[in-house]
Short mmCIF file of C-alpha atoms in Angstrom, two decimals:
data_model
loop_
_atom_site.label_atom_id
_atom_site.label_comp_id
_atom_site.label_asym_id
_atom_site.label_seq_id
_atom_site.Cartn_x
_atom_site.Cartn_y
_atom_site.Cartn_z
CA MET Z 1 19.11 83.69 122.97
CA THR Z 2 21.04 86.70 125.59
CA GLU Z 3 24.48 87.43 124.62
CA ILE Z 4 26.52 89.43 127.96
CA ILE Z 5 29.21 91.28 126.34
CA VAL Z 6 31.49 92.91 128.93
CA VAL Z 7 33.47 96.03 127.98
CA THR Z 8 37.08 96.17 129.82
CA SER Z 9 40.89 96.81 129.75
CA GLY Z 10 42.31 96.64 132.82
CA LYS Z 11 43.43 99.84 132.76
CA GLY Z 12 41.92 103.74 133.98
CA GLY Z 13 40.52 106.13 131.06
CA VAL Z 14 40.89 104.28 127.74
CA GLY Z 15 37.37 104.24 127.16
CA LYS Z 16 35.72 101.93 128.06
CA THR Z 17 32.52 103.46 129.57
CA THR Z 18 32.62 105.57 126.33
CA THR Z 19 32.70 102.25 124.25
CA SER Z 20 29.79 101.02 126.53
CA ALA Z 21 27.87 103.82 125.70
CA SER Z 22 27.75 104.26 121.72
CA LEU Z 23 28.39 100.14 121.84
CA ALA Z 24 24.38 99.56 123.71
CA CYS Z 25 23.67 103.55 121.59
CA GLY Z 26 24.73 101.75 118.10
CA ILE Z 27 23.18 97.90 118.59
CA ALA Z 28 19.58 98.87 120.53
CA ARG Z 29 19.71 101.71 116.58
CA ARG Z 30 19.02 98.38 114.74
CA GLY Z 31 16.32 97.27 117.37
CA LYS Z 32 17.93 94.96 119.43
CA ARG Z 33 17.09 95.46 122.99
CA VAL Z 34 19.61 95.82 124.81
CA ALA Z 35 20.47 96.63 128.93
CA VAL Z 36 23.61 98.30 129.33
CA LEU Z 37 24.82 97.91 133.02
CA ASP Z 38 27.51 99.71 135.40
CA PHE Z 39 29.63 97.74 137.64
CA ASP Z 40 31.83 100.75 138.62
CA ILE Z 41 30.60 101.02 142.31
CA GLY Z 42 31.35 103.78 144.22
CA LEU Z 43 32.71 105.38 140.48
CA ARG Z 44 29.04 105.86 138.94
CA ASN Z 45 29.45 107.42 135.21
CA LEU Z 46 27.76 105.67 132.55
CA ASP Z 47 25.00 107.46 132.98
CA LEU Z 48 26.57 110.55 132.30
CA ILE Z 49 27.51 109.62 129.44
CA MET Z 50 24.28 108.27 128.49
CA GLY Z 51 23.04 111.78 129.92
CA CYS Z 52 20.51 110.35 132.40
CA GLU Z 53 22.32 110.93 135.18
CA ARG Z 54 19.35 113.07 136.75
CA ARG Z 55 17.37 110.30 136.53
CA VAL Z 56 19.14 107.40 138.58
CA VAL Z 57 15.80 106.74 140.84
CA TYR Z 58 17.84 103.32 142.06
CA ASP Z 59 20.47 101.48 141.42
CA PHE Z 60 22.47 98.21 141.04
CA VAL Z 61 23.06 97.73 145.00
CA ASN Z 62 19.91 99.08 145.39
CA VAL Z 63 18.79 95.91 142.94
CA ILE Z 64 20.56 93.66 144.60
CA GLN Z 65 20.00 93.93 148.06
CA GLY Z 66 15.84 93.68 146.62
CA ASP Z 67 15.17 97.32 147.82
CA CYS Z 68 13.17 96.95 145.03
CA THR Z 69 12.65 95.65 141.29
CA LEU Z 70 15.31 94.76 138.70
CA LYS Z 71 12.20 97.23 136.37
CA GLN Z 72 12.12 100.03 138.84
CA ALA Z 73 15.63 100.96 139.00
CA LEU Z 74 16.79 100.17 134.26
CA ILE Z 75 16.51 104.10 132.98
CA LYS Z 76 14.99 104.09 130.00
CA ASP Z 77 17.50 106.04 127.35
CA LYS Z 78 15.13 107.93 125.29
CA ARG Z 79 16.43 108.26 122.49
CA ILE Z 80 16.37 104.59 121.40
CA GLU Z 81 13.22 102.79 122.23
CA THR Z 82 15.18 99.10 123.35
CA LEU Z 83 17.70 100.34 125.36
CA TYR Z 84 18.09 100.44 128.93
CA VAL Z 85 20.60 101.84 131.06
CA LEU Z 86 21.07 100.64 135.37
CA ALA Z 87 22.85 103.05 136.89
CA ALA Z 88 25.97 102.31 139.53
CA SER Z 89 25.78 103.08 143.16
CA GLN Z 90 27.82 106.57 144.36
CA THR Z 91 27.75 106.34 147.22
CA ARG Z 92 29.08 101.86 148.12
CA ASP Z 93 31.84 100.49 147.54
CA LYS Z 94 32.50 97.44 144.51
CA ASP Z 95 32.51 94.94 147.96
CA ALA Z 96 28.09 95.01 147.96
CA LEU Z 97 28.45 93.61 144.42
CA THR Z 98 28.35 90.55 144.50
CA GLN Z 99 28.36 87.30 142.84
CA GLU Z 100 25.24 85.41 143.67
CA GLY Z 101 23.43 89.19 142.84
CA VAL Z 102 24.87 90.00 139.38
CA ARG Z 103 23.59 85.98 138.70
CA ARG Z 104 19.68 87.00 139.25
CA VAL Z 105 20.24 90.47 137.58
CA LEU Z 106 21.55 88.70 134.69
CA ASP Z 107 19.34 85.78 134.62
CA GLU Z 108 16.57 88.42 134.78
CA LEU Z 109 17.65 90.56 132.15
CA THR Z 110 17.65 87.55 130.46
CA ALA Z 111 13.85 86.37 131.58
CA ASP Z 112 13.27 89.95 130.62
CA GLY Z 113 13.62 89.38 127.02
CA PHE Z 114 17.28 91.26 125.78
CA ASP Z 115 18.77 90.26 123.40
CA TYR Z 116 22.42 91.37 124.87
CA ILE Z 117 23.51 92.68 128.03
CA ILE Z 118 26.23 95.26 127.76
CA CYS Z 119 28.70 95.39 131.27
CA ASP Z 120 30.44 98.19 131.90
CA SER Z 121 33.42 97.00 133.79
CA PRO Z 122 35.49 99.30 136.31
CA ALA Z 123 39.12 99.90 135.86
CA GLY Z 124 40.99 97.75 137.39
CA ILE Z 125 41.36 93.80 138.63
CA GLU Z 126 39.37 93.39 141.51
CA LYS Z 127 36.32 92.60 142.72
CA GLY Z 128 34.06 94.93 140.85
CA ALA Z 129 36.22 94.37 137.42
CA HIS Z 130 35.49 90.14 138.09
CA LEU Z 131 32.06 90.24 138.72
CA ALA Z 132 31.74 92.02 135.13
CA MET Z 133 33.04 89.82 133.33
CA TYR Z 134 32.14 86.50 135.41
CA PHE Z 135 29.55 85.80 133.29
CA ALA Z 136 30.54 87.37 129.93
CA ASP Z 137 29.36 85.47 126.71
CA ARG Z 138 31.64 87.44 125.23
CA ALA Z 139 34.82 90.63 125.64
CA VAL Z 140 35.74 93.66 123.92
CA VAL Z 141 38.43 94.82 125.20
CA VAL Z 142 39.37 98.69 125.23
CA VAL Z 143 43.02 98.90 124.64
CA ASN Z 144 44.99 102.26 123.48
CA PRO Z 145 47.45 102.53 121.63
CA GLU Z 146 50.40 102.66 123.64
CA VAL Z 147 52.52 99.63 126.42
CA SER Z 148 50.76 100.59 129.35
CA SER Z 149 47.71 100.19 128.45
CA VAL Z 150 48.56 97.08 125.96
CA ARG Z 151 50.77 95.08 128.86
CA ASP Z 152 47.53 95.88 130.77
CA SER Z 153 44.75 94.13 128.40
CA ASP Z 154 47.01 91.25 127.55
CA ARG Z 155 46.54 91.21 131.21
CA ILE Z 156 42.46 90.87 130.87
CA LEU Z 157 42.46 88.64 128.50
CA GLY Z 158 44.51 85.48 131.49
CA LEU Z 159 41.58 86.25 133.90
CA LEU Z 160 39.08 86.36 130.57
CA ALA Z 161 40.64 82.59 129.90
CA SER Z 162 40.99 81.97 133.39
CA LYS Z 163 38.77 83.76 135.55
CA THR Z 164 34.47 83.42 134.05
CA HIS Z 165 31.98 81.60 134.51
CA ARG Z 166 32.94 79.88 130.70
CA ALA Z 167 36.16 79.84 131.19
CA GLU Z 168 35.49 77.22 134.42
CA GLN Z 169 33.05 75.47 132.85
CA GLY Z 170 35.47 75.15 129.62
CA ASN Z 171 33.12 75.42 127.11
CA GLY Z 172 35.07 77.36 125.13
CA GLY Z 173 35.39 80.38 127.08
CA VAL Z 174 34.70 84.21 126.27
CA LYS Z 175 35.01 84.93 122.31
CA GLU Z 176 37.63 88.10 123.06
CA HIS Z 177 37.86 90.74 120.57
CA LEU Z 178 40.33 94.14 120.54
CA LEU Z 179 39.06 97.58 120.45
CA LEU Z 180 41.77 100.10 119.64
CA THR Z 181 40.35 103.66 120.77
CA ARG Z 182 42.34 107.51 120.33
CA TYR Z 183 43.59 106.12 117.77
CA SER Z 184 46.29 108.78 115.39
CA PRO Z 185 47.59 107.70 112.37
CA LYS Z 186 49.41 110.85 112.00
CA ARG Z 187 51.25 109.51 115.50
CA VAL Z 188 52.02 106.29 114.15
CA ALA Z 189 53.29 106.58 111.43
CA SER Z 190 55.25 109.74 112.75
CA GLY Z 191 56.32 106.86 115.43
CA GLU Z 192 55.20 108.65 118.61
CA MET Z 193 52.27 105.94 118.44
CA MET Z 194 52.23 101.68 118.68
CA SER Z 195 50.06 100.48 114.89
CA VAL Z 196 47.34 98.29 115.07
CA ASP Z 197 49.53 95.19 113.35
CA ASP Z 198 51.67 96.11 116.25
CA VAL Z 199 48.71 95.63 119.39
CA LYS Z 200 47.50 92.53 117.15
CA GLU Z 201 50.62 90.98 116.85
CA ILE Z 202 51.36 91.18 120.47
CA LEU Z 203 47.63 90.49 122.08
CA GLY Z 204 47.37 88.23 119.74
CA LEU Z 205 44.00 88.84 118.55
CA ASP Z 206 41.88 90.09 115.93
CA VAL Z 207 40.68 94.09 116.41
CA ILE Z 208 36.39 94.52 116.31
CA GLY Z 209 37.46 98.51 115.64
CA VAL Z 210 39.90 101.14 116.13
CA VAL Z 211 38.45 104.45 117.15
CA PRO Z 212 39.89 107.44 115.85
CA GLU Z 213 41.23 110.32 118.64
CA SER Z 214 38.77 112.84 118.48
CA GLN Z 215 37.02 115.91 119.87
CA ASP Z 216 34.04 115.14 119.50
CA VAL Z 217 34.33 112.34 122.28
CA LEU Z 218 34.70 114.36 124.84
CA THR Z 219 31.99 116.59 123.94
CA ALA Z 220 29.42 114.13 123.82
CA SER Z 221 31.24 112.49 127.17
CA ASN Z 222 30.13 117.32 128.76
CA ALA Z 223 26.75 117.05 126.99
CA GLY Z 224 25.95 113.31 127.96
CA THR Z 225 24.96 112.06 123.76
CA PRO Z 226 27.17 108.93 123.76
CA VAL Z 227 29.60 109.92 120.68
CA ILE Z 228 28.47 107.48 118.33
CA LEU Z 229 25.34 109.16 117.84
CA ASN Z 230 27.00 112.40 116.33
CA GLU Z 231 26.80 110.64 113.19
CA GLN Z 232 29.20 113.86 111.46
CA SER Z 233 31.55 112.28 114.00
CA GLU Z 234 34.92 110.01 112.90
CA ALA Z 235 34.52 108.53 116.09
CA SER Z 236 31.09 107.84 115.17
CA GLN Z 237 31.37 105.74 111.56
CA ALA Z 238 34.47 103.88 114.09
CA TYR Z 239 31.93 102.84 116.41
CA GLU Z 240 29.18 101.90 114.34
CA ASP Z 241 31.90 99.75 112.11
CA ALA Z 242 32.61 98.18 115.37
CA VAL Z 243 28.71 97.32 116.27
CA ALA Z 244 28.03 95.39 112.92
CA ARG Z 245 31.32 93.77 113.46
CA LEU Z 246 30.34 92.58 116.69
CA LEU Z 247 26.96 91.32 114.87
CA GLY Z 248 28.90 89.72 112.86
CA GLU Z 249 29.19 91.67 109.43
CA SER Z 250 32.61 91.95 108.58
CA LYS Z 251 33.93 95.55 106.95
CA PRO Z 252 37.29 96.37 105.74
CA LEU Z 253 38.93 99.01 108.74
CA ARG Z 254 38.76 102.31 108.43
CA PHE Z 255 40.47 105.32 109.82
CA ILE Z 256 43.93 103.75 110.54
CA GLU Z 257 45.60 105.94 107.98
CA GLU Z 258 46.04 109.34 107.71
CA PRO Z 259 43.16 110.99 105.11
CA LYS Z 260 44.64 112.10 102.29
CA LYS Z 261 42.26 115.14 101.95
CA GLY Z 262 42.56 116.90 98.60
CA PHE Z 263 41.37 120.79 98.53
CA PHE Z 264 37.53 120.64 97.46
CA ALA Z 265 37.26 118.61 100.30
CA ARG Z 266 39.48 119.96 102.58
CA MET Z 267 37.12 123.45 100.93
CA PHE Z 268 33.91 121.66 102.46
CA GLY Z 269 34.83 119.56 104.39
CA GLY Z 270 34.04 116.71 102.63
CA MET I 1 83.34 56.49 93.61
CA ASN I 2 81.84 59.53 94.85
CA LYS I 3 84.59 61.59 96.11
CA PRO I 4 86.35 61.46 99.92
CA ALA I 5 84.03 62.81 102.29
CA GLU I 6 86.32 63.57 104.61
CA ALA I 7 90.13 62.67 104.58
CA VAL I 8 92.72 61.62 107.33
CA ARG I 9 96.20 63.45 106.68
CA SER I 10 98.73 62.55 107.55
CA PRO I 11 101.53 65.19 109.37
CA ALA I 12 103.96 64.55 106.23
CA SER I 13 103.48 64.34 102.66
CA THR I 14 106.10 61.64 102.48
CA ALA I 15 104.29 59.34 104.46
CA PRO I 16 104.22 55.78 102.99
CA LEU I 17 100.33 56.13 103.34
CA GLU I 18 97.42 57.71 102.88
CA ILE I 19 93.62 56.50 104.75
CA ARG I 20 90.96 58.58 102.79
CA PHE I 21 87.27 57.67 103.77
CA GLY I 22 84.43 58.57 100.91
CA GLN I 23 81.04 56.46 100.47
CA VAL I 24 80.96 54.08 97.01
CA GLY I 25 77.42 52.78 95.40
CA LEU I 26 77.62 49.08 96.01
CA ALA I 27 75.29 46.47 94.67
CA GLN I 28 73.30 44.20 97.07
CA VAL I 29 72.68 40.73 95.85
CA ARG I 30 70.05 39.66 97.74
CA ILE I 31 69.87 35.54 97.15
CA ARG I 32 66.96 33.53 97.98
CA THR I 33 68.79 30.03 97.70
CA THR I 34 72.60 28.91 98.15
CA ASP I 35 72.11 27.17 94.85
CA PRO I 36 76.04 28.34 93.26
CA GLY I 37 74.42 26.62 90.02
CA ALA I 38 71.05 29.08 89.99
CA ILE I 39 73.16 31.51 91.31
CA LEU I 40 75.64 32.01 88.25
CA ASP I 41 72.09 31.41 85.44
CA GLU I 42 70.59 34.64 87.07
CA LEU I 43 73.56 36.46 87.92
CA THR I 44 74.70 35.54 84.45
CA GLY I 45 71.55 36.58 82.96
CA ARG I 46 71.31 40.07 84.28
CA VAL I 47 75.19 40.82 83.25
CA ALA I 48 74.20 40.23 79.53
CA THR I 49 72.11 43.11 79.76
CA ALA I 50 74.53 45.36 81.12
CA PRO I 51 78.24 43.84 81.03
CA HIS I 52 79.81 47.03 81.14
CA PHE I 53 77.46 48.29 83.95
CA PHE I 54 78.33 44.73 86.27
CA GLU I 55 81.37 44.41 84.86
CA ARG I 56 84.59 43.31 88.15
CA THR I 57 81.88 45.66 89.97
CA ALA I 58 81.74 45.27 93.99
CA VAL I 59 79.16 43.11 95.34
CA CYS I 60 77.68 42.49 98.14
CA LEU I 61 75.64 39.22 99.42
CA ASP I 62 72.88 39.69 101.36
CA LEU I 63 72.02 36.20 103.34
CA SER I 64 69.08 37.97 105.34
CA ALA I 65 66.34 36.19 102.59
CA LEU I 66 68.27 32.65 103.14
CA GLU I 67 65.72 30.57 105.11
CA LYS I 68 68.17 28.96 107.26
CA GLU I 69 71.86 30.27 108.08
CA PRO I 70 74.39 28.78 105.15
CA ASP I 71 77.73 27.17 106.29
CA VAL I 72 80.94 28.18 105.42
CA ALA I 73 81.44 26.32 102.14
CA GLU I 74 77.60 27.00 101.19
CA VAL I 75 78.85 31.27 102.05
CA ARG I 76 81.89 30.60 99.98
CA ALA I 77 80.57 28.79 96.55
CA VAL I 78 78.14 31.52 96.28
CA MET I 79 80.96 33.46 96.38
CA ASP I 80 83.04 31.86 94.03
CA ALA I 81 79.48 31.70 91.38
CA VAL I 82 79.20 35.72 91.70
CA ARG I 83 82.58 35.56 90.86
CA ARG I 84 82.57 33.28 87.88
CA ALA I 85 79.36 35.71 86.48
CA GLY I 86 82.45 38.55 86.49
CA MET I 87 81.13 40.09 89.72
CA LEU I 88 83.83 40.15 93.07
CA ALA I 89 82.13 39.58 96.65
CA VAL I 90 83.78 41.72 98.47
CA GLY I 91 81.56 41.67 101.22
CA LEU I 92 78.38 40.50 103.82
CA ALA I 93 75.30 42.81 104.12
CA HIS I 94 75.18 43.45 108.27
CA GLY I 95 72.64 40.79 109.94
CA THR I 96 73.05 38.77 112.68
CA ALA I 97 75.87 37.41 114.88
CA ALA I 98 75.87 33.80 112.18
CA VAL I 99 76.22 36.94 109.45
CA ASP I 100 79.76 37.60 111.40
CA ALA I 101 81.39 34.76 112.20
CA LEU I 102 80.96 33.58 108.95
CA ALA I 103 82.87 37.33 107.53
CA ARG I 104 85.16 36.22 109.85
CA ALA I 105 85.40 31.97 108.52
CA LEU I 106 85.25 34.11 105.20
CA ASP I 107 88.06 36.93 105.77
CA VAL I 108 85.80 39.49 104.43
CA PRO I 109 84.12 42.59 106.27
CA VAL I 110 80.52 42.60 107.00
CA LEU I 111 79.76 46.15 104.76
CA THR I 112 76.12 47.54 105.61
CA TYR I 113 73.61 47.86 107.74
CA PHE I 114 70.83 47.39 105.79
CA ARG I 115 68.83 46.60 108.39
CA PRO I 116 67.46 42.96 107.39
CA GLN I 117 63.62 42.91 105.80
CA ASN I 118 62.60 39.12 105.28
CA ARG I 119 63.19 38.22 109.35
CA PRO I 120 60.21 38.94 111.50
CA PRO I 121 60.90 42.13 113.96
CA PRO I 122 61.91 41.41 116.79
CA VAL I 123 58.98 41.61 119.16
CA LEU I 124 60.00 44.76 121.90
CA GLN I 125 59.53 44.79 125.13
CA PRO I 126 57.17 46.81 127.23
CA ALA I 127 59.62 49.72 128.40
CA ASP I 128 59.81 50.25 132.20
CA PRO I 129 57.72 53.08 132.94
CA GLN I 130 61.59 54.50 134.50
CA GLU I 131 62.34 54.62 130.97
CA LEU I 132 60.24 55.61 129.38
CA ALA I 133 60.35 59.61 128.67
CA VAL I 134 57.76 62.35 130.71
CA PRO I 135 55.61 63.77 128.29
CA ALA I 136 55.92 67.71 127.68
CA LEU I 137 53.25 69.86 129.67
CA MET I 138 51.52 71.32 126.76
CA HIS I 139 50.18 74.78 126.56
CA HIS I 140 48.05 76.71 123.08
CA THR I 141 46.91 79.58 124.44
CA PRO I 142 48.36 82.28 124.85
CA VAL I 143 50.43 82.97 128.77
CA ARG I 144 48.75 86.92 129.70
CA SER I 145 50.61 89.27 131.41
CA GLY I 146 49.86 87.75 135.40
CA GLN I 147 49.75 83.79 134.26
CA ARG I 148 52.32 81.78 135.21
CA VAL I 149 53.03 78.03 133.63
CA TYR I 150 55.18 75.58 135.09
CA ALA I 151 56.22 71.72 133.80
CA ARG I 152 57.02 70.15 136.94
CA HIS I 153 59.69 67.06 136.28
CA ARG I 154 59.29 68.29 132.53
CA ASP I 155 59.49 69.61 129.86
CA LEU I 156 57.36 72.61 128.70
CA VAL I 157 56.72 72.97 125.33
CA VAL I 158 54.38 76.90 124.68
CA THR I 159 52.74 76.82 121.52
CA SER I 160 51.32 80.36 121.51
CA ALA I 161 53.17 83.92 122.51
CA VAL I 162 54.37 84.66 125.90
CA GLY I 163 53.47 87.95 127.69
CA ALA I 164 54.99 90.47 129.56
CA GLY I 165 54.90 89.81 132.57
CA ALA I 166 54.26 86.18 132.74
CA GLU I 167 56.27 83.08 132.92
CA VAL I 168 56.79 80.56 131.45
CA ILE I 169 58.74 77.91 133.74
CA ALA I 170 59.73 74.46 133.27
CA ASP I 171 61.71 71.76 135.34
CA GLY I 172 63.42 70.38 132.50
CA CYS I 173 63.26 72.68 128.69
CA VAL I 174 60.68 75.66 127.82
CA HIS I 175 60.39 75.69 124.31
CA VAL I 176 58.49 78.36 122.88
CA TYR I 177 56.60 79.04 119.33
CA GLY I 178 55.43 82.26 119.19
CA ALA I 179 56.99 84.91 121.24
CA VAL I 180 58.26 85.07 124.46
CA ARG I 181 57.78 88.93 125.82
CA GLY I 182 57.88 88.11 129.71
CA ARG I 183 59.89 85.59 131.99
CA ALA I 184 61.78 82.13 130.93
CA VAL I 185 62.73 79.66 133.03
CA ALA I 186 64.40 76.59 132.39
CA GLY I 187 65.77 74.27 135.06
CA ALA I 188 63.33 75.52 137.52
CA ARG I 189 64.89 72.64 139.95
CA GLY I 190 68.41 73.35 139.16
CA ASP I 191 69.21 71.56 135.70
CA VAL I 192 71.57 72.88 134.60
CA THR I 193 72.05 71.35 131.33
CA ALA I 194 67.89 72.16 130.96
CA ARG I 195 67.63 74.92 128.14
CA VAL I 196 65.69 78.04 127.32
CA PHE I 197 64.31 77.90 122.96
CA CYS I 198 62.19 80.37 121.94
CA GLN I 199 61.62 81.70 118.18
CA GLU I 200 60.51 85.09 118.20
CA PHE I 201 62.83 86.62 121.55
CA TYR I 202 62.27 90.22 123.41
CA ALA I 203 62.20 88.25 126.62
CA GLU I 204 62.52 89.87 129.79
CA LEU I 205 64.18 87.72 131.73
CA VAL I 206 66.01 84.20 130.92
CA SER I 207 67.53 82.09 133.91
CA VAL I 208 68.06 78.70 133.45
CA ALA I 209 69.35 76.36 136.84
CA GLY I 210 68.92 80.05 139.51
CA VAL I 211 71.19 81.74 137.00
CA PHE I 212 69.24 84.76 134.95
CA ARG I 213 69.96 87.21 133.14
CA VAL I 214 68.14 90.77 132.36
CA PHE I 215 67.18 92.53 129.16
CA GLU I 216 66.96 95.75 130.09
CA THR I 217 67.61 96.35 126.14
CA ILE I 218 66.84 93.43 123.74
CA PRO I 219 70.64 93.05 122.17
CA ALA I 220 69.60 94.08 118.49
CA GLU I 221 71.32 90.73 116.89
CA LEU I 222 68.17 88.81 119.35
CA ALA I 223 65.52 90.92 119.13
CA GLY I 224 62.61 88.80 118.10
CA LYS I 225 64.92 86.66 116.57
CA PRO I 226 64.70 82.20 117.68
CA VAL I 227 66.81 82.92 120.30
CA GLN I 228 67.94 79.23 122.63
CA ALA I 229 70.00 80.47 126.35
CA TRP I 230 71.72 77.82 128.68
CA LEU I 231 74.15 76.94 131.00
CA SER I 232 78.40 77.24 130.35
CA GLY I 233 80.00 76.67 134.10
CA ASP I 234 77.95 79.69 135.33
CA ASP I 235 77.52 81.63 132.07
CA LEU I 236 74.15 82.27 131.04
CA HIS I 237 74.45 82.06 127.09
CA VAL I 238 71.84 83.26 124.99
CA ALA I 239 72.43 83.42 121.79
CA ARG I 240 70.28 82.97 118.30
CA ILE I 241 69.61 80.08 116.97
CA GLY I 242 71.28 78.60 113.42
CA GLY I 243 72.62 82.17 113.66
#
C-alpha cells in the first residue's frame, strides 16, 4: 500500500526541503520504494538538495501537461536504489499544477508500487501548498521553535484538518506529526528559544523528531547530499530517529538537552 | 441539634427575642396504616430497644405510603398513639395538597420536603419544543490559527485549544476547556448576559455583545488561569474563576 506524506509548514525557510530529502533518503535506505516530489513550482530546490539538478530533463509540470511520461521525468537517485525524485518546474508558476493532474501523477506512482510518496510543499497556504497536502495520508509539519513558525504551523494544521481529501471524505483525516528543526538546546536553556514542550503544548501534537541546529545542514545542502547521509552529524541521527518513528518504531528524543561532554569526549570527539 | 447555620440578629441585644435558623435531625415515621393500635404496638417495641434515643424525640409523620388520604380524626389518633409510645409528632411530611390541608386543620407544620416515594411518578408532559434548551455547538478538535467556529443562536463548547489567530464565536456563551490564544466572542448578536469561559487564558481579544478588550499583554494574574468575562453595564470584566 502506498502512503502519501506531505512535508509542510506554512512558513518559509524552516527546513521543509531539507526534511523531505532526508526523510525520503532515510525511508528508501530501509529498502522501501520512495518518490519525493517537489511542489514548489517556480522555486525549484529539491533537486539541488538531492544533488540531481544537472539531471533534470522533464519536470512535474511536463508530466501533468502530457509532454512526457512519468517514467521519463522521475530521476533515479545515484546513492539509493529505491529512491526517485520528481523535480518542480523552474520556469512556470504554481497555476500550472491542477488537482486532476496531481491526482493522476499520484495514482500512477501508486500503481507503480511505490511504498511512500513524499510531497515537498512550498511555503504559504496557496495553491501549491494546498495541492501538496490535498491527497496526503500523513503530514509532517516542520516547525522552528519560534513564535511565527509555530503560528503558521497552527494555520497549516487547520487546513490539514479541513482542506484535504481525507478531511472531506471524513475518514479520520490526515495523520499529523510535528518535526522541530533548528533546535538549539543551549538557547532553550537560556530562555531565548521555545522548548519542545512549549511547541507541543501550543500545537497540541506529539513530536516525531527534533533536529538540532547544525552547520552540517548547510554544508549538506551545498554539496547536494541530504544531511541524513552524513552519519557523523547529529542532524543525521535526529532524522534517522524521525524516520524510525514515522515507520512506527518508538525511540526516545535525543539532542533536546545541552550535551554534557566530559574531557575525553571533547578531546577525541566522542 | 446542630449548630445554627445562620442567625438573624436583632439590632439590639435587648430585643425581646432572637430568631435563629439551623438544622435539626428529625426522625420520619412513614405509616402504612392509620390503625392507632398497630402503630402504638410497633413503636413501643422500637422505643424499648433504644429508650434513650427515642424518648420524647421529635418525629414527622409521613402519610405518603397510605393507600388513601386519611381524614383529620384518623391522623389525630395516630399522633396520639405516637405520643403514647414516648415520641412527639411535631408535624407532617410535605406531600400533596391534602397533606397541607390536614396540617392546617391539625395546626401542625408541614415539615420536610422529602418527596413521597410510594406514589407513581407524575406523568411528564412533552415539553413545548420552544421551551427545550437549544443544545450547544460542540467542537472537539483544536481550533487552529485562521479557523473560525461560530455557534449561531446558541452556546459554543470547545473541548480543545483555540490557537493564536483563531476565532471562537457564539450568540450565547463561549466555553473553552483548553487554552485560548486567539479570540473569544460571546453574545455575537448582542446578548449582554452572555459570557466567555476558558480553562487557560492567553486570549488576544475577548468580547461580549460587541464590547471587547484586547490583551496586548496578558495580566500576570490571568495568564494560563481559568477565566471568565462578562458585561456589567458597559464594562467588560475579565477575572479568574474561583480566585
